[in-house]
XYZ file of C-alpha atoms in Angstrom:
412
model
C -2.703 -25.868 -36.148
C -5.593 -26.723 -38.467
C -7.411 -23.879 -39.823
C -10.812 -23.116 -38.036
C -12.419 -23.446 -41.670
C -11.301 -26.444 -42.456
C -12.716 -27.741 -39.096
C -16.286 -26.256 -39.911
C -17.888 -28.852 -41.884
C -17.500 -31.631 -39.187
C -17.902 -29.313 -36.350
C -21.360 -27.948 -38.616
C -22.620 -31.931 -39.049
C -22.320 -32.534 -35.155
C -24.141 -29.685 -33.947
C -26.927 -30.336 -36.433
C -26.811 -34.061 -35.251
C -27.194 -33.205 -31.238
C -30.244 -31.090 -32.319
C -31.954 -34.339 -34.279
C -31.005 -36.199 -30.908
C -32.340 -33.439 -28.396
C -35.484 -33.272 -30.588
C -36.025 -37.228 -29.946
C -35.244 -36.702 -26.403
C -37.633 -33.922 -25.485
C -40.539 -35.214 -27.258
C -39.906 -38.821 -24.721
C -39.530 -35.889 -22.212
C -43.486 -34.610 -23.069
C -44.810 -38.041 -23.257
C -43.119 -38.668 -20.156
C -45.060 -35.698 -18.679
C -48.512 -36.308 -19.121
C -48.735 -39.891 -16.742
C -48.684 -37.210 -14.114
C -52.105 -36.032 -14.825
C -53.777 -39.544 -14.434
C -53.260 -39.636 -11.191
C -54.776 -35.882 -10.710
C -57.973 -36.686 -12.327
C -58.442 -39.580 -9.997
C -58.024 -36.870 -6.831
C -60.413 -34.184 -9.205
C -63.127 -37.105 -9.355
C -64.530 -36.999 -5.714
C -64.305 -33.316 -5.716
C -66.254 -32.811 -9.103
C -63.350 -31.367 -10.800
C -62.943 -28.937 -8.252
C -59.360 -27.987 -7.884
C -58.744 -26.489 -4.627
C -55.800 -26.246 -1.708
C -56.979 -30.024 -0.510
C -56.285 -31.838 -4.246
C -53.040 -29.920 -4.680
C -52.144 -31.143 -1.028
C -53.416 -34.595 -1.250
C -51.198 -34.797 -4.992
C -47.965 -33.536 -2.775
C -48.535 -36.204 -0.531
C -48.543 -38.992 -3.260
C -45.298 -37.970 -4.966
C -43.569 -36.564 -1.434
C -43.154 -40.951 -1.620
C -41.085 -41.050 -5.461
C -37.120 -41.091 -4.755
C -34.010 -41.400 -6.516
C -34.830 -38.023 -8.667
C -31.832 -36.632 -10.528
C -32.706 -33.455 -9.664
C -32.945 -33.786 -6.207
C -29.868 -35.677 -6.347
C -27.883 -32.034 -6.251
C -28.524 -30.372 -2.905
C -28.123 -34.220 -1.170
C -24.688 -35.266 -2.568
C -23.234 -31.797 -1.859
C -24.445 -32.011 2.191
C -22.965 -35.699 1.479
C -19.526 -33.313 0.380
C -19.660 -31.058 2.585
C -20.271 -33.756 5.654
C -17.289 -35.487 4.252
C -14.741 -32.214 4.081
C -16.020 -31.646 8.018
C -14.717 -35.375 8.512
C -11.669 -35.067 6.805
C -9.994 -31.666 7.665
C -12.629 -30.116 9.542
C -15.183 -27.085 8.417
C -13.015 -24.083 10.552
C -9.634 -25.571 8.324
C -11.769 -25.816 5.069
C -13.732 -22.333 5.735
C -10.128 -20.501 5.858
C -8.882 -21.691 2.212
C -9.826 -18.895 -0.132
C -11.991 -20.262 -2.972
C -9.159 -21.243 -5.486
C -6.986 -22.741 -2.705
C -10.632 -25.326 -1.776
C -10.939 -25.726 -5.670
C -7.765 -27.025 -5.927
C -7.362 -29.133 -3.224
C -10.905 -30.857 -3.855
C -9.716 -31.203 -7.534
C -6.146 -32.847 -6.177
C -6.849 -34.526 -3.026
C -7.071 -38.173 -2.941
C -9.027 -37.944 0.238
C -12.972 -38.889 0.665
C -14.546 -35.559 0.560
C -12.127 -35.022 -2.892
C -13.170 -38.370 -4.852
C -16.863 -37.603 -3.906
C -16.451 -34.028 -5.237
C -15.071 -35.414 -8.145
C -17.778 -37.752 -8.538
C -20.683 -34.981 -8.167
C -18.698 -33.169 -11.020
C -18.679 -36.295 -13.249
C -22.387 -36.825 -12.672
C -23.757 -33.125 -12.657
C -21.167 -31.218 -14.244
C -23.187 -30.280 -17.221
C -25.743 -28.448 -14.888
C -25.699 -24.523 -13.887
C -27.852 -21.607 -13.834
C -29.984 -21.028 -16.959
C -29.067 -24.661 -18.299
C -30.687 -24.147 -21.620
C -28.999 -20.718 -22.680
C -25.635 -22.497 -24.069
C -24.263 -19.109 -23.453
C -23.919 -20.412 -19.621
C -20.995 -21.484 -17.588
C -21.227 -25.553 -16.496
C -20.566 -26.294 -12.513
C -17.807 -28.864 -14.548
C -16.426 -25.698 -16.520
C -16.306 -23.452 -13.037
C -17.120 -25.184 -10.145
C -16.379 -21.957 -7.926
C -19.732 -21.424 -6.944
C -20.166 -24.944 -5.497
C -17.090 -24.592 -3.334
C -18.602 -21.253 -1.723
C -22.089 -23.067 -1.369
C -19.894 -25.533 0.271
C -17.743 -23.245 2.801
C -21.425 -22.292 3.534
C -23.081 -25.621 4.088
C -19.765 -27.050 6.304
C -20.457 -25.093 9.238
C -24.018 -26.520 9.528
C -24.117 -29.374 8.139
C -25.698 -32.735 9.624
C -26.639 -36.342 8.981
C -29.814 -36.198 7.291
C -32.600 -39.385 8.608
C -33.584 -41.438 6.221
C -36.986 -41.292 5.116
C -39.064 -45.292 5.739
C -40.923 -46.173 2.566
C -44.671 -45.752 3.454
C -47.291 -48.090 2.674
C -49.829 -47.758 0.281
C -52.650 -47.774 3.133
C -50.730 -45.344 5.363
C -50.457 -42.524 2.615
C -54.139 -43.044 1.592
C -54.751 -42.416 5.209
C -53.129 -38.879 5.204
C -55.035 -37.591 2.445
C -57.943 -35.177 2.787
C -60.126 -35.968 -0.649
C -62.262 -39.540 1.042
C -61.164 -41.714 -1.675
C -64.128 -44.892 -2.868
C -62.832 -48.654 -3.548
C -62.254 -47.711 -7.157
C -60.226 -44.718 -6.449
C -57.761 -46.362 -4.355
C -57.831 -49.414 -6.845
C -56.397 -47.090 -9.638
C -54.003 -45.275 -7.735
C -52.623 -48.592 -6.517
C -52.350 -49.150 -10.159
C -51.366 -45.494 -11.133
C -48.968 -44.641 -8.689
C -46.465 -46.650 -8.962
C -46.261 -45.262 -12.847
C -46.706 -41.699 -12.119
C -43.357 -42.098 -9.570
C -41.399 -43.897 -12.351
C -42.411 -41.086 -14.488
C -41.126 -38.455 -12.040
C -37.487 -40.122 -11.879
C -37.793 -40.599 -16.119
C -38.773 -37.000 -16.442
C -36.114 -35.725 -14.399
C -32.969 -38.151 -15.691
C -34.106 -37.324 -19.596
C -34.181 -33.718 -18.450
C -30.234 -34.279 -17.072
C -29.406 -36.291 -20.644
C -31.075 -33.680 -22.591
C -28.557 -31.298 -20.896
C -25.829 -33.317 -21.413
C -26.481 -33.304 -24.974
C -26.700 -29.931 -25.034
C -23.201 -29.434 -23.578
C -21.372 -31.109 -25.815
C -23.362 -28.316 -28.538
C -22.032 -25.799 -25.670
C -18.345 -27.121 -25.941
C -18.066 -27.179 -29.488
C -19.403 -23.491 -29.878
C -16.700 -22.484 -27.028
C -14.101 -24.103 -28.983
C -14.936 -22.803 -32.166
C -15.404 -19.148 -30.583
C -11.971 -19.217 -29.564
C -10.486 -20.425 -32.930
C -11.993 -17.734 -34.651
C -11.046 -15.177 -32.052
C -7.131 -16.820 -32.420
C -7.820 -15.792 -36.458
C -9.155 -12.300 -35.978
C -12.485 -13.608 -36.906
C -14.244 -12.488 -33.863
C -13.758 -9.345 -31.925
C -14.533 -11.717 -28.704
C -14.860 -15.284 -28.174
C -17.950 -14.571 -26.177
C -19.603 -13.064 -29.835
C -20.048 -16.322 -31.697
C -23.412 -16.657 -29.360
C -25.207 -14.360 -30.882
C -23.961 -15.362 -34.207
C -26.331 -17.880 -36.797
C -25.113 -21.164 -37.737
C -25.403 -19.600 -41.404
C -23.371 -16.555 -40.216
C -20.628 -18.564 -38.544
C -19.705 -19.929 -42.364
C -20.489 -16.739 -43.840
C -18.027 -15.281 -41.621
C -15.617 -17.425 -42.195
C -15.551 -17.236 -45.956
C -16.227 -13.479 -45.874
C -15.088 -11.712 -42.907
C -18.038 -9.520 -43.145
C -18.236 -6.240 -40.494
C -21.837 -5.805 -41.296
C -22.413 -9.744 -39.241
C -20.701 -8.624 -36.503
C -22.327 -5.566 -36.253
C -25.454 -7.440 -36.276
C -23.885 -9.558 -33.574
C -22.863 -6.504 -31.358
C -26.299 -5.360 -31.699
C -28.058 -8.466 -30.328
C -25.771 -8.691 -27.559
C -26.567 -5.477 -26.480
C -30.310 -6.145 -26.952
C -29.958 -9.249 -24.629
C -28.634 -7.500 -21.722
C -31.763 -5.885 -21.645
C -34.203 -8.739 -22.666
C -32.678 -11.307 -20.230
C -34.208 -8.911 -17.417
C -38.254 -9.349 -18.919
C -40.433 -11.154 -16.830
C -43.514 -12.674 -18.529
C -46.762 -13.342 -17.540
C -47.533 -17.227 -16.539
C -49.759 -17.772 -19.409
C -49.471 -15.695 -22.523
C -52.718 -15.456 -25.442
C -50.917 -14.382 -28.611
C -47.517 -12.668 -28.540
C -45.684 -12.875 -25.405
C -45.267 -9.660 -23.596
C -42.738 -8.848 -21.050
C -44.412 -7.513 -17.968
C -43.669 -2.855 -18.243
C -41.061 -2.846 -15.296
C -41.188 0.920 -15.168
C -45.310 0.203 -14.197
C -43.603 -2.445 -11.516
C -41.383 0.004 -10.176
C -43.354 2.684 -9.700
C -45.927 0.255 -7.967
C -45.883 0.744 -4.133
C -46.204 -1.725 -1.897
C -47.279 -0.621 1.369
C -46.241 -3.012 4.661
C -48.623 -5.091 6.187
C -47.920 -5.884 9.846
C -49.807 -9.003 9.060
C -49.654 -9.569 5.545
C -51.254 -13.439 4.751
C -50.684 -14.466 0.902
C -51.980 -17.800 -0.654
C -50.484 -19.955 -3.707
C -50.528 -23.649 -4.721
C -49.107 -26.112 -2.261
C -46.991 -28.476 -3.732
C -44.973 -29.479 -1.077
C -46.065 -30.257 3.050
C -44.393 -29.121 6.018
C -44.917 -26.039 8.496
C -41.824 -23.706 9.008
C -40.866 -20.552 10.844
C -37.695 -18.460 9.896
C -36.576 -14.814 7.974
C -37.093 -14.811 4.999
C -34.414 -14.218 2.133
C -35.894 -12.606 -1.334
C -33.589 -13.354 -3.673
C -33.856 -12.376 -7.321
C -31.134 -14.251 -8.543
C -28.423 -16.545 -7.834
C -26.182 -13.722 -6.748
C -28.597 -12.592 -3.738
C -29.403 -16.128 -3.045
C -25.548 -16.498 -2.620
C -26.433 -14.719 0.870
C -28.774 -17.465 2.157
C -28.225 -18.079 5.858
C -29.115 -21.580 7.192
C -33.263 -21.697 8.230
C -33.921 -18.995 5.897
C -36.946 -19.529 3.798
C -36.042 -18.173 0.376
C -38.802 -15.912 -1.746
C -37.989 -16.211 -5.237
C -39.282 -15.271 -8.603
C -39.143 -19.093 -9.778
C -35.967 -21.388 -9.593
C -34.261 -23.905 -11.796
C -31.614 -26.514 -11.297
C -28.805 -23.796 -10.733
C -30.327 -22.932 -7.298
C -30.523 -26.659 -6.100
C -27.079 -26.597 -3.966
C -29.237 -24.177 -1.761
C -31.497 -26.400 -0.699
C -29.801 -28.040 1.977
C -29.619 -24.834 4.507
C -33.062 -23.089 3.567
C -36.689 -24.423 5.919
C -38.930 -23.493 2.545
C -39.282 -22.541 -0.786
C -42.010 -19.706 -2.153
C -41.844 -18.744 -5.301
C -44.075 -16.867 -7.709
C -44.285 -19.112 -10.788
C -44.370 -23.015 -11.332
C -46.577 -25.740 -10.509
C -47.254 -29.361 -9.194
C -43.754 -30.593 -11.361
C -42.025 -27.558 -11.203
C -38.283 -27.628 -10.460
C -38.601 -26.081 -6.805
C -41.345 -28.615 -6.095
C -39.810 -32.236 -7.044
C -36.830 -30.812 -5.142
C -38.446 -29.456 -2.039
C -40.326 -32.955 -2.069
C -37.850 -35.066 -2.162
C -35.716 -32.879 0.743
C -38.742 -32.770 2.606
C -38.860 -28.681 3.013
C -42.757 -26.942 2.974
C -42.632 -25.423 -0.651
C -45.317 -22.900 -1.969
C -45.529 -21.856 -5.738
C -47.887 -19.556 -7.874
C -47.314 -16.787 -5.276
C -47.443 -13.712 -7.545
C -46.479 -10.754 -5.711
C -44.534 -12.336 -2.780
C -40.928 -11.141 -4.040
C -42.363 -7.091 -3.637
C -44.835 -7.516 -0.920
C -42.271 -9.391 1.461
C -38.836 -8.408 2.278
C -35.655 -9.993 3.467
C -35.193 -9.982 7.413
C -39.417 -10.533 7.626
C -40.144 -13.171 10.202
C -42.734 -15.282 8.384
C -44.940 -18.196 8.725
C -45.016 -20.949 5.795
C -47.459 -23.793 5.567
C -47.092 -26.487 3.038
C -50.111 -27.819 3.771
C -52.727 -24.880 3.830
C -50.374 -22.707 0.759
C -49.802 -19.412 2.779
C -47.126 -17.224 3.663
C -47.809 -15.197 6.697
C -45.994 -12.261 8.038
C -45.622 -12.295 12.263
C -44.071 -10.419 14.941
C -40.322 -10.467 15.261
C -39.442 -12.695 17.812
C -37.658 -11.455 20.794
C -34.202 -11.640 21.511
């Protein structure tokens, strides 16, 4: 076998080469951004720049219309998979198989529900939880947790009704802001760009990613090298290693860098857990989560919060707080789900949940563009609605107004 350090030079010049490319790739990602915002100003001019729960509403109505988003792509072609497994073998058959035994027939079988499996895997793959931390595990590497999403989604699962393209005069009809000649005239003009922009935004988002897995690959490969030369302790160390340490330790051996390793590893254990404020002036500091914790939050019969709505629809169910992807793992179909904010790894849940709250994000937030396009009511900028709610609460959600509302349980 060739020796790990004869392998580092070429493994060295392709990891600083997918940087160069991710750098070119996120700054077409920014630029790709900010052709949302004309079409915001052109809602802000009838109000006088006054931002309220109507602009935000009107905006969700104008990109509810964009399709063909990567993103959203996620949480529709696994209720395609999962309405495919119910065809071929049936969802009581497929429920019974523990999760290997699904894995590996979906992985083997040559039927329907495995080649479109498959497919899902070639396309998103490079996706999971926490996308940009390359210490993460790909859906490709371990797609485990899609197969339990799956023997979750089977049971329930229907043919979703395909949403008619509206006209131009129909959605200007819906909105609440009275629009002039001149508005409509440049949203006729602008709208069609801002949409294009969503589905760019989103796809270089998924090639950025993709990029950034190969980096993810290489570092797994190398981490496992060392380990195989008693370089490494643990494959799992060379993340919290420096590109300059990796050759030092190579050509050195050194204890004192992985000691220095050890010690960041245990320092992230503890840092992955800050939450930060939405906007920071200065230095970034986490939130004091003894101060949270000793907060109390006393229960309203008929607690009402407001956020930003970015997403229409009116929905009734119990809610689901879920911190992370481990308590959202729990999600019963109609649930609406109460989060702290949500990225691409929670996507496969979208299929069973009625709406989406969740304490940060905005207009293009992750949660929004997805709740959108799957047509659930979605609410963001909540801040407090993870402690002040709790799971088993039967609650009211508007899209359209931005509020969460506590009611009565209903009876049995």
């Amino acid at each position: 076998m060739q020796r790990v350090v004869d392998l580092i030079p070429q493994t060295y010049d392709f990891k600083v080469s997918i940087i160069f490319r991710l750098s070119n790739i996120l700054v077409l990602k920014f630029a790709i951004t900010r052709s949302y915002f004309f079409s915001f100003k052109t809602l802000e001019q009838p109000k006088k720049c006054n931002i309220d729960t109507d602009v935000y509403s009107d905006f969700a109505i104008l990109l509810a219309s964009s399709s063909n988003i990567e993103s959203a792509n996620v949480p529709q072609a696994m209720q395609e998979v999962a309405l495919q497994i119910v065809k071929d073998i049936g969802s009581e058959k497929f429920c019974s198989m523990s999760v290997e035994e699904a894995e590996e027939w979906l992985l083997s079988t040559q039927s329907a529900a495995g080649h479109q499996f498959r497919q899902f895997l070639e396309r998103h793959g490079h996706r999971c939880l926490k996308e940009f931390d390359i210490r993460s595990v790909t859906w490709g590497s371990d797609p485990k947790i899609l197969i339990k999403l799956l023997q979750s989604l089977a049971p329930a699962c229907k043919e979703q009704p395909k949403d008619e393209d509206k006209s131009m005069g129909k959605i200007f009809s819906q909105l609440h802001i009275p629009l002039n000649f001149l508005n409509k005239c440049l949203l006729r003009l602008i709208l069609p760009n801002c949409r294009r922009a969503i589905r760019a935004r989103e796809a270089g988002k998924s090639l950025t990613i993709k990029i950034f897995d190969h980096w993810r690959k290489s570092f797994r490969r190398l981490g496992k090298q060392m380990l195989s030369e008693g370089r490494l302790p643990d494959e799992d160390l060379i993340y919290f290693l420096t590109l300059d340490e990796i050759k030092d330790l190579l050509d050195t051996r050194s204890p004192s860098i992985i000691s220095r390793a050890n010690y960041r590893r245990r320092i992230f254990t503890i840092a992955e857990d800050f939450k930060f404020p939405e906007i920071s002036r200065g230095f970034p500091k986490p939130i004091n989560f003894d101060q949270e914790k000793t907060d109390s939050h006393e229960y309203i019969a008929d607690l009402t919060m407001k956020g930003t709505p970015v997403s229409l629809g009116v929905s009734k169910g119990y809610a689901r707080v879920a911190m992370s992807l481990e308590e959202a793992s729990k999600l019963k179909p109609g649930e609406i789900l109460i989060t702290y904010c949500t990225d691409i790894g929670w996507s496969p849940y979208f299929p069973i949940i009625s709406g989406v709250v969740t304490e940060l994000g905005g207009l293009i937030s992750h949660g929004a563009v997805v709740s959108r396009e799957y047509g659930v009511p979605c609410v963001v900028g909540m801040q407090g609605a993870t402690k002040k709610f709790r799971t088993g609460d039967y609650v009211l959600l508007d899209g359209k107004k931005g509020i969460l509302q506590r009611l009565p349980l209903p009876e049995e």
